[in-house]
Amino acid sequence: MIKKCSIVTLLMVVFTAIGCKDQKVTNQETANASEEKNFPNIVLIYTDDLGYGDISPYGAIGLQTPHLDSLASESILFQNAYATAATCTPSRYSLLTGNYAWRREGTGVAKGDASLLIDTAATTLPSLLNSAGYATGIVGKWHLGLGGEYGPDWNGKIAPGPLEIGFDYSYIIPATGDRVPCVFVENHTIVDLDPNDPITVNYTEKVGDWPTGTENPELLKMKPSQGHDNTIVNGISRIGWMTGGRDALWDDETIAQRLVGKSTDFIASNKSESFFLYLSTHDIHVPRVPNRMFQGKSAMGPRGDAILQLDWTVGEIMSLLKEQRLLDNTIVIFSSDNGPVLDDGYYDQARELNGDHRPAGDFRGGKYSALEGGSRIPLIVRWPDGKGKGTVSDAMVSQVDLLKSFGHLVGADTIQKEVIDSQNRLAVLMGDDKVGRNSLVQESFQGPLSYVEGTWKYIAPHDGPKMVPWGPKIDTGFRTGPQLYNLEDDPGEQNNLADKNSERAEEMGEKLAVLLKDGFTNKLEVDVKQY
């Protein structure tokens, strides 16, 4: 077990390490350090489809999120933070692996029966922390595939999965709330599955005789859009078909409470040692079916109510950490996997009741988009003992940087060479580096098209639809000519400067081309020194 010491002492050690960044730390030195220090606990609350402007610390108009306000008042609030992609699967892949998802084929939005997307031999954020002595757990949405080449065996041992990439414990939603199977998986098995009622899942054709949204619309309590009209579970039609496993089906109205409960259990069971909890909420992804205590509490319908439920989740976790006397030794991180979307599969009046609320803040676009609204996200980091309390940072940082940053925190500076995109930005996360990254790549739903360097952003020419084609009414940012924006002067990306500043546009386009020279399977050939 890692011995306890003052978090202040640990941070002083980290600052010294940052100042001596050219020195290598050996495995033995890391092991010796872990015996002398109690590394801080890390709680990462990772939300779903929450936009930059959806919560009151970032200026939300339509509602207030008091628990997040409280967290932000004790934290560093980042105004220039990015997810790596404008959709969920690739962002989550990058968060855990330290690499852009477009380097690996098949990392677009995953089907509910996809096989595991992360190589079990790869260095991951949980495996790195686990090797440093952390107890590691994931609770909530997964959406990175399960099982081997042919996908998961739903009625047997579901592996490989989170436990094979570094987590000690997992209690997950296999994919998303709008995809079958609508069950929880704990470690390697479906929770409460009756072996006499086996589950069958299919994403190609209907299986079994369960009603569907197409065939039985009279059974629906929420009208679907955009193809969410397959098997009905709890009065809501989903993507994909399933049958069986009735005792294992989740209750949509209590998902948030279930995830908070399992997070509570994990923290309580591991409070005597350093732990990493990845709480990946279902909120505010569709279908938005918040608990009854939140229904109708906002003026924005189910989407607004789901944001209030998310805020409650944050409050519950913070209260638990305080009750367990863990706040003085716990780093709390709050962020989102991509930008916002209103209509994303169900007619729940999200658009009609949005009012003056601006889910993406001042940014254009949203989920799926190459524009800033697709991947500019909220990031709040609370450090123990008030480090950076109540401050705002404009430093550029990406979620892909968490792996090497926390690797540095725990002394694991020697990280496998396959981790090429993550950068050690611990000084940024602590609020000491006010600049951060020089550049990063943003991935839209049709690939990595955007390159940000300093205050400039370049979007490569792409002959794709101008609006997300299946209905969300989001500007994709796709145009047939190059786009160049000065984000400092034009955060809404309204004034294309590619013609006026053609040299800069050409230079940034060339840099993006170098990064993407092997397309979606660029394998370890990038000179990371250039950025």
PDB file of C-alpha atoms in Angstrom, residues 36 41 43 64 87 97 110 121 147 156 182-183 214 233 247 266 268 317 319 399 418 427 438-439 454 496:
ATOM      1  CA  GLU A  36       7.202   7.294   0.222  1.00  0.00           C
ATOM      2  CA  ASN A  41      -6.796  10.109  -5.742  1.00  0.00           C
ATOM      3  CA  VAL A  43     -11.874  11.299  -9.910  1.00  0.00           C
ATOM      4  CA  GLN A  64     -28.241  27.094 -13.213  1.00  0.00           C
ATOM      5  CA  THR A  87     -18.151  12.340 -31.327  1.00  0.00           C
ATOM      6  CA  THR A  97      -4.831   5.712 -24.911  1.00  0.00           C
ATOM      7  CA  ALA A 110     -19.005   2.167 -32.383  1.00  0.00           C
ATOM      8  CA  ALA A 121      -1.058  -4.584 -24.799  1.00  0.00           C
ATOM      9  CA  GLY A 147     -14.912  -8.943 -26.673  1.00  0.00           C
ATOM     10  CA  GLY A 156     -20.844 -15.768 -21.064  1.00  0.00           C
ATOM     11  CA  CYS A 182     -29.937  -2.087 -22.427  1.00  0.00           C
ATOM     12  CA  VAL A 183     -28.098  -3.817 -19.592  1.00  0.00           C
ATOM     13  CA  THR A 214     -41.440   0.881 -36.514  1.00  0.00           C
ATOM     14  CA  VAL A 233     -37.172  -1.135 -24.099  1.00  0.00           C
ATOM     15  CA  ASP A 247     -34.445  -9.311 -15.597  1.00  0.00           C
ATOM     16  CA  PHE A 266     -15.877   1.936  -5.335  1.00  0.00           C
ATOM     17  CA  ALA A 268     -15.641   3.511  -0.056  1.00  0.00           C
ATOM     18  CA  ILE A 317     -19.648  12.759  -5.596  1.00  0.00           C
ATOM     19  CA  SER A 319     -20.358  15.328  -0.853  1.00  0.00           C
ATOM     20  CA  GLN A 399      -7.917  15.568 -23.155  1.00  0.00           C
ATOM     21  CA  GLU A 418       3.274   3.991 -28.989  1.00  0.00           C
ATOM     22  CA  ALA A 427       1.895  22.451 -15.427  1.00  0.00           C
ATOM     23  CA  ASN A 438       1.106  24.958 -29.534  1.00  0.00           C
ATOM     24  CA  SER A 439      -1.294  22.988 -31.700  1.00  0.00           C
ATOM     25  CA  GLY A 454      -2.006  29.137 -31.372  1.00  0.00           C
ATOM     26  CA  ASN A 496     -12.818  33.064 -43.331  1.00  0.00           C
TER      27      ASN A 496
END
